[in-house]
CSV table of C-alpha atoms and ligand atoms in Angstrom, one decimal:
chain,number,residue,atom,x,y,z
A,1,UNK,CA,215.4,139.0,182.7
A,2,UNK,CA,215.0,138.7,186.5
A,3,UNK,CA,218.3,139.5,188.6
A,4,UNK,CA,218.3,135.2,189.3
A,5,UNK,CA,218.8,135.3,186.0
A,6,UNK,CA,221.1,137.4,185.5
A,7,UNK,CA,222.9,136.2,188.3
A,8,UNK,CA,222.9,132.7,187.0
A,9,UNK,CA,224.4,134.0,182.9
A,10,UNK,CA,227.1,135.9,184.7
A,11,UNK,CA,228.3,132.9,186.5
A,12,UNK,CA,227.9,130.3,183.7
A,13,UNK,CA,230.9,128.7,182.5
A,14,UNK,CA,230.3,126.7,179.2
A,15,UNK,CA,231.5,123.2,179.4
A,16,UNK,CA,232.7,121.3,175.8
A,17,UNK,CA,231.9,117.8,175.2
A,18,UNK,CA,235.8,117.3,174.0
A,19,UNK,CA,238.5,117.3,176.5
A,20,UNK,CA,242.1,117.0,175.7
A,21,UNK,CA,243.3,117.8,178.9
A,22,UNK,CA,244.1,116.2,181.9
A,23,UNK,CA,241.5,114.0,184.3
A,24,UNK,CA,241.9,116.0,187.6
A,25,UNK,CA,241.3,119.0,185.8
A,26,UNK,CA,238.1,117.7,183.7
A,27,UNK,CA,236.6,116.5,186.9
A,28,UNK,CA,237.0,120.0,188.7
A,29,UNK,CA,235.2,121.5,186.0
A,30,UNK,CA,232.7,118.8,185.8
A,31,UNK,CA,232.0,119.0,190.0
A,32,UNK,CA,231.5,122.3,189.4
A,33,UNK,CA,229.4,121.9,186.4
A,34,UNK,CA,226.5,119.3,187.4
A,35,UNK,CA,225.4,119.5,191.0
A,36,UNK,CA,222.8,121.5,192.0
A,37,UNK,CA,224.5,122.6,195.0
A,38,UNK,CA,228.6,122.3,196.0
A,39,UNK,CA,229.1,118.6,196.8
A,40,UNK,CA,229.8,117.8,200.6
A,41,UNK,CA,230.5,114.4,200.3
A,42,UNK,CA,232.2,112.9,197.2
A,43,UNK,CA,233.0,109.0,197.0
A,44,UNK,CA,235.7,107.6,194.8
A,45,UNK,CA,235.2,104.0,194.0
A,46,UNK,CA,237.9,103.1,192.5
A,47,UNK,CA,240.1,105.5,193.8
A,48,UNK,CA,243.4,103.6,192.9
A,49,UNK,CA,246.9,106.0,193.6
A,50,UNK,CA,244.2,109.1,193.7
A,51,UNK,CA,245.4,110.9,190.5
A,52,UNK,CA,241.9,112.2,190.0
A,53,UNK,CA,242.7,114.8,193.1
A,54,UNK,CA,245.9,115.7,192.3
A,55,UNK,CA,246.4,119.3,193.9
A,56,UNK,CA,242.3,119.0,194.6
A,57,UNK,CA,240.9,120.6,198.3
A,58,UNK,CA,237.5,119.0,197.6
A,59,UNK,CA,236.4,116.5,200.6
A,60,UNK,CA,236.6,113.4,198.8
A,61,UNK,CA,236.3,109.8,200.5
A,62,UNK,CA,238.8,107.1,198.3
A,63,UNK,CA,237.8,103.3,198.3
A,64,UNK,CA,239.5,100.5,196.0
A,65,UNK,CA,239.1,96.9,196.7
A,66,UNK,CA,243.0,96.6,196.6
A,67,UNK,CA,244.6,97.5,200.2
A,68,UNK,CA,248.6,97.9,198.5
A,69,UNK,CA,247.0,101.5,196.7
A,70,UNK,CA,246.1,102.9,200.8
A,71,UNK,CA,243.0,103.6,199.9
A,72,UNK,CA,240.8,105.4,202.5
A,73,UNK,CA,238.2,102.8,202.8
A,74,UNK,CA,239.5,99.1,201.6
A,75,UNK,CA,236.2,98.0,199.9
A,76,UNK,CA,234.4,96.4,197.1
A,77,UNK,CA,232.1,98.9,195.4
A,78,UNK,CA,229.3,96.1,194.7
A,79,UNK,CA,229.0,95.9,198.5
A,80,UNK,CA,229.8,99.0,199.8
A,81,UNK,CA,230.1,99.6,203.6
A,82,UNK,CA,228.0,103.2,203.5
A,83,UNK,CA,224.8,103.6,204.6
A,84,UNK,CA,222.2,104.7,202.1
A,85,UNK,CA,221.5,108.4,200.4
A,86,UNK,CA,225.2,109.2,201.9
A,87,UNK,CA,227.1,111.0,199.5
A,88,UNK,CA,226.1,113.7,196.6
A,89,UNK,CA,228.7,112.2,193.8
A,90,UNK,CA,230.2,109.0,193.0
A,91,UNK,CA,233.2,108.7,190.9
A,92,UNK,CA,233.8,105.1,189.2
A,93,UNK,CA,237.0,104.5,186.9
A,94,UNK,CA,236.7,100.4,186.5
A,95,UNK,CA,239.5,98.6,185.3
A,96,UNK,CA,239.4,98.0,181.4
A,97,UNK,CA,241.1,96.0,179.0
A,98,UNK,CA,241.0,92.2,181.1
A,99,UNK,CA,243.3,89.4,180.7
A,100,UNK,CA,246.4,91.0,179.8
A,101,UNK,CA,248.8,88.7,179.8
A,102,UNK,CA,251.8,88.9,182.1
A,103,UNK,CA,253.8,90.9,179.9
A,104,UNK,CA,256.2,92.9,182.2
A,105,UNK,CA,256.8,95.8,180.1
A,106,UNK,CA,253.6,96.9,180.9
A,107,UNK,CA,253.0,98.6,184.3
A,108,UNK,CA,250.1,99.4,183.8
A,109,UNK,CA,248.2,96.1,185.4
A,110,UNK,CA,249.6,97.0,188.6
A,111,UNK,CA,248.7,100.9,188.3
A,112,UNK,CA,245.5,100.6,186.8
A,113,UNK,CA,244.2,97.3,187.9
A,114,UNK,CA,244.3,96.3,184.6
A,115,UNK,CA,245.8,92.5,185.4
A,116,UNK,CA,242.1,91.5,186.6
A,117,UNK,CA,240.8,88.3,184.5
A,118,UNK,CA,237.0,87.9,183.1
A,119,UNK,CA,236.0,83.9,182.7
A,120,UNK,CA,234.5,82.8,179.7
A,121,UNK,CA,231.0,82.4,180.8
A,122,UNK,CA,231.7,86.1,181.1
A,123,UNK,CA,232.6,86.9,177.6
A,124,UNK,CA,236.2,88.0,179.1
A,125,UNK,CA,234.6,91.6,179.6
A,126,UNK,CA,233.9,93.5,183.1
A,127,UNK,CA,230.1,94.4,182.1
A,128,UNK,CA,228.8,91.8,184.8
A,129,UNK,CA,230.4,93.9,187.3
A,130,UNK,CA,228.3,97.2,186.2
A,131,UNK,CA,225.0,96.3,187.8
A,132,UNK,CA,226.4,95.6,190.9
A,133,UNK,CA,228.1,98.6,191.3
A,134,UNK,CA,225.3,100.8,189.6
A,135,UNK,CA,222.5,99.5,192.0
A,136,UNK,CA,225.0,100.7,195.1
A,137,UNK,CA,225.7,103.7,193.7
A,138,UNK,CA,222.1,104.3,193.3
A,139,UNK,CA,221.4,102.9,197.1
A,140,UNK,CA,224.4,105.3,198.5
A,141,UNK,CA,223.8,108.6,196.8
A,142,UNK,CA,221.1,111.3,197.4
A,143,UNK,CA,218.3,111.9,195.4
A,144,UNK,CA,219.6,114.2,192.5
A,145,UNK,CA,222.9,112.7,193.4
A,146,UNK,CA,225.7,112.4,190.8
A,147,UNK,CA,227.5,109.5,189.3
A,148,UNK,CA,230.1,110.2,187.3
A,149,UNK,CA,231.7,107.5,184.9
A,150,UNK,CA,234.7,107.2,182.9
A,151,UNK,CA,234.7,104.0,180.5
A,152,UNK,CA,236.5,103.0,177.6
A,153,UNK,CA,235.8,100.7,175.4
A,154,UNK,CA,238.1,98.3,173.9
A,155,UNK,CA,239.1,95.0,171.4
A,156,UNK,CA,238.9,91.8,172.8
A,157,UNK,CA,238.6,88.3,171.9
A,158,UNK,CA,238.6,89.9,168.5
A,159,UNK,CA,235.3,91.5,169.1
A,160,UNK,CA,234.7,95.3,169.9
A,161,UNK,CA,233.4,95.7,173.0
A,162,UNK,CA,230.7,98.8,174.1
A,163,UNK,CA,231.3,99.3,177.8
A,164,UNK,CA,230.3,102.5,177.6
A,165,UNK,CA,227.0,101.1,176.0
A,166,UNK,CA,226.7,98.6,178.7
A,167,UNK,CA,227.2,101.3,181.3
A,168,UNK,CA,224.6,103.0,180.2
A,169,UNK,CA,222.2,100.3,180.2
A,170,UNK,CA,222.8,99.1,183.6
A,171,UNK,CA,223.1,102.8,185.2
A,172,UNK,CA,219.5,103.2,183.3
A,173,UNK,CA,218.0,99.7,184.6
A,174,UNK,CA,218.7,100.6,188.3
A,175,UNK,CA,217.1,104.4,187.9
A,176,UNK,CA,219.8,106.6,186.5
A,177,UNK,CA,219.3,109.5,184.0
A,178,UNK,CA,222.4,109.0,181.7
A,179,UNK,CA,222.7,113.2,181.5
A,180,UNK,CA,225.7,113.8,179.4
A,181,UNK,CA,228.8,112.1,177.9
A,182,UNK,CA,232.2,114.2,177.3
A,183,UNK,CA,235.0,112.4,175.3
A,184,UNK,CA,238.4,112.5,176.4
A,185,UNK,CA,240.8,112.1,173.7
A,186,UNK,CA,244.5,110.8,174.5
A,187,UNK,CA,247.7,112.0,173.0
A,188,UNK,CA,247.7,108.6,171.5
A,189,UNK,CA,246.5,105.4,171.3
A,190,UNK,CA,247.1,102.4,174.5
A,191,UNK,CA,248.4,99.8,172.1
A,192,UNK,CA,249.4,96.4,173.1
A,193,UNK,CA,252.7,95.5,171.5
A,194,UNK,CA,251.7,91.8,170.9
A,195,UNK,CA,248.7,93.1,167.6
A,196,UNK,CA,251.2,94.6,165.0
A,197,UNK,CA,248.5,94.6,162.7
A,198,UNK,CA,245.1,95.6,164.0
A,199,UNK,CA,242.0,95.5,162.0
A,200,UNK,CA,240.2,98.1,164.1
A,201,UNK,CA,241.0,101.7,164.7
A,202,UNK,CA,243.3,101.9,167.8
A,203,UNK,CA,241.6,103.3,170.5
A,204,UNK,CA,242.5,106.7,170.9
A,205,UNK,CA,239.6,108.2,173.5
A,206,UNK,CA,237.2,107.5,176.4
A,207,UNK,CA,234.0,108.5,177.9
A,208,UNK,CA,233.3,111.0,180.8
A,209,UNK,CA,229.6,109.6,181.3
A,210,UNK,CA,227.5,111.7,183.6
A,211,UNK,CA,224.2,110.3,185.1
A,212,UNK,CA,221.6,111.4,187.9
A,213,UNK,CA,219.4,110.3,191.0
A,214,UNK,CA,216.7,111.7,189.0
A,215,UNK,CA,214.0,111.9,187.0
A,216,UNK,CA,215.4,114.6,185.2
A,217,UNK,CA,218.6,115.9,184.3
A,218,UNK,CA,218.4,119.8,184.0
B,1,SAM,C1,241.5,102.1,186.4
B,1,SAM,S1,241.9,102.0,188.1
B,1,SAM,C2,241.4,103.6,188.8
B,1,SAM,C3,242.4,104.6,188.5
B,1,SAM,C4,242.2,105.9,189.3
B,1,SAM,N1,241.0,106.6,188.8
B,1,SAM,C5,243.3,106.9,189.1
B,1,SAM,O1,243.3,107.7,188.1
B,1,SAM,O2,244.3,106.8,189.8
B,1,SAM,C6,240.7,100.9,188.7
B,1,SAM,C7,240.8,100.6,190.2
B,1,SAM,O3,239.6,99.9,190.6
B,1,SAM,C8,239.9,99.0,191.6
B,1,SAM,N2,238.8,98.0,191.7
B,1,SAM,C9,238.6,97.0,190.9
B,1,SAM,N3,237.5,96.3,191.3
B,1,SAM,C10,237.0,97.0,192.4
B,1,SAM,C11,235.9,96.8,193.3
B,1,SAM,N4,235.1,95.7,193.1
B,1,SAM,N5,235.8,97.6,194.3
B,1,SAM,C12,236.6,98.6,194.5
B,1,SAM,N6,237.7,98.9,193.7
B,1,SAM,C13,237.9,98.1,192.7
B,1,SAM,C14,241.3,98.5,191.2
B,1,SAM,O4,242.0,97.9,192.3
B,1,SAM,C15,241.9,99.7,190.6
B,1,SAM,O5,242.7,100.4,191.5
């Protein structure tokens, strides 16, 4: 073994493709983990109250299209105002679980952004709003670039839906490698209070998807 080598096996850090822990700390290990060289400039695009950087030092740029969060860069991330080949990660966290209802127990619309609607003609899911935001991504990050996505999927209007499947496809269709997925499991389930009875399993994970500017991932 050559001393790069060697170099390289002493340094390695194994990453699982289970976490239990906590986002900030998952994303740490996964900046460290995929880019070829330490990122410089890092775009959150859906950066909400920030708890992704939560006792983080890395230079990280925060947009969210909703100006009562303070983001760094008010924006919408299906027109973003960045020239291209800009930044050497993207971080995307859409909202999930539309049309919620107004049911005021739940703070979680106005934390996560989870009160947005989806029509009809939309099948009341957010996939329409993955190409948009894919083909930007693709525009504003460097060649080997990384985009790093966490989706869940979810019930609604009594159908499941695949967003991580949809992410996929529409991260693919603009040029993407999809590179690796890591599944975050919760402590429990998000369950809404109004389906006593559910007849699918209640959600109790999500998806850490990892994709490239690149023909190839390794
Ligand atoms: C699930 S939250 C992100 C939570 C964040 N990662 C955190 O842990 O604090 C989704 C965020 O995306 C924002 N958002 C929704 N559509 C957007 C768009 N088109 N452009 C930018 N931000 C958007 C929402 O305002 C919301 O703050």
């Amino acid at each position: 073994m050559g001393a790069p080598a060697r170099q390289q096996l002493l340094e390695y850090v194994p990453l699982a493709s289970v976490w239990t822990g906590e986002d900030a700390e998952l994303l740490e290990k996964l900046l460290s983990f995929y880019p070829r060289k330490r990122p410089q400039r890092i775009l959150d695009a859906t950066v909400n109250g920030g708890r992704f950087w939560r006792g983080s030092k890395r230079p990280v740029i925060g947009m969210d299209i909703e100006p009562a969060h303070r983001p760094a860069v008010v924006g919408d991330n299906t027109k973003m105002p960045f020239r291209a080949v800009f930044f050497d990660v993207v971080i995307y966290d859409p909202p999930h679980i539309p049309n919620q209802g107004r049911d005021k127990t739940k703070d979680f619309n106005t934390r996560f952004g989870l009160g947005l609607r989806s029509p009809k003609e939309k099948g009341y899911t957010f996939a329409h709003t993955y190409p948009p935001f894919v083909e930007e991504a693709y525009r504003v990050l460097k060649p080997e670039g990384i985009l790093l996505c966490k989706i869940t999927d979810y019930i609604h209007d009594h159908r499941y839906q695949w967003a991580h499947v949809d992410f996929v496809q529409a991260a693919s269709a603009v040029g993407f490698r999809p590179c690796d997925c890591i599944i975050k499991i919760r402590k429990g389930p998000i369950i809404d209070p109004k389906w006593k009875v559910a007849h699918h399993t209640r959600r109790q994970h999500c998806y850490w998807l990892v994709f490239r500017k690149s023909e190839k991932c390794e």
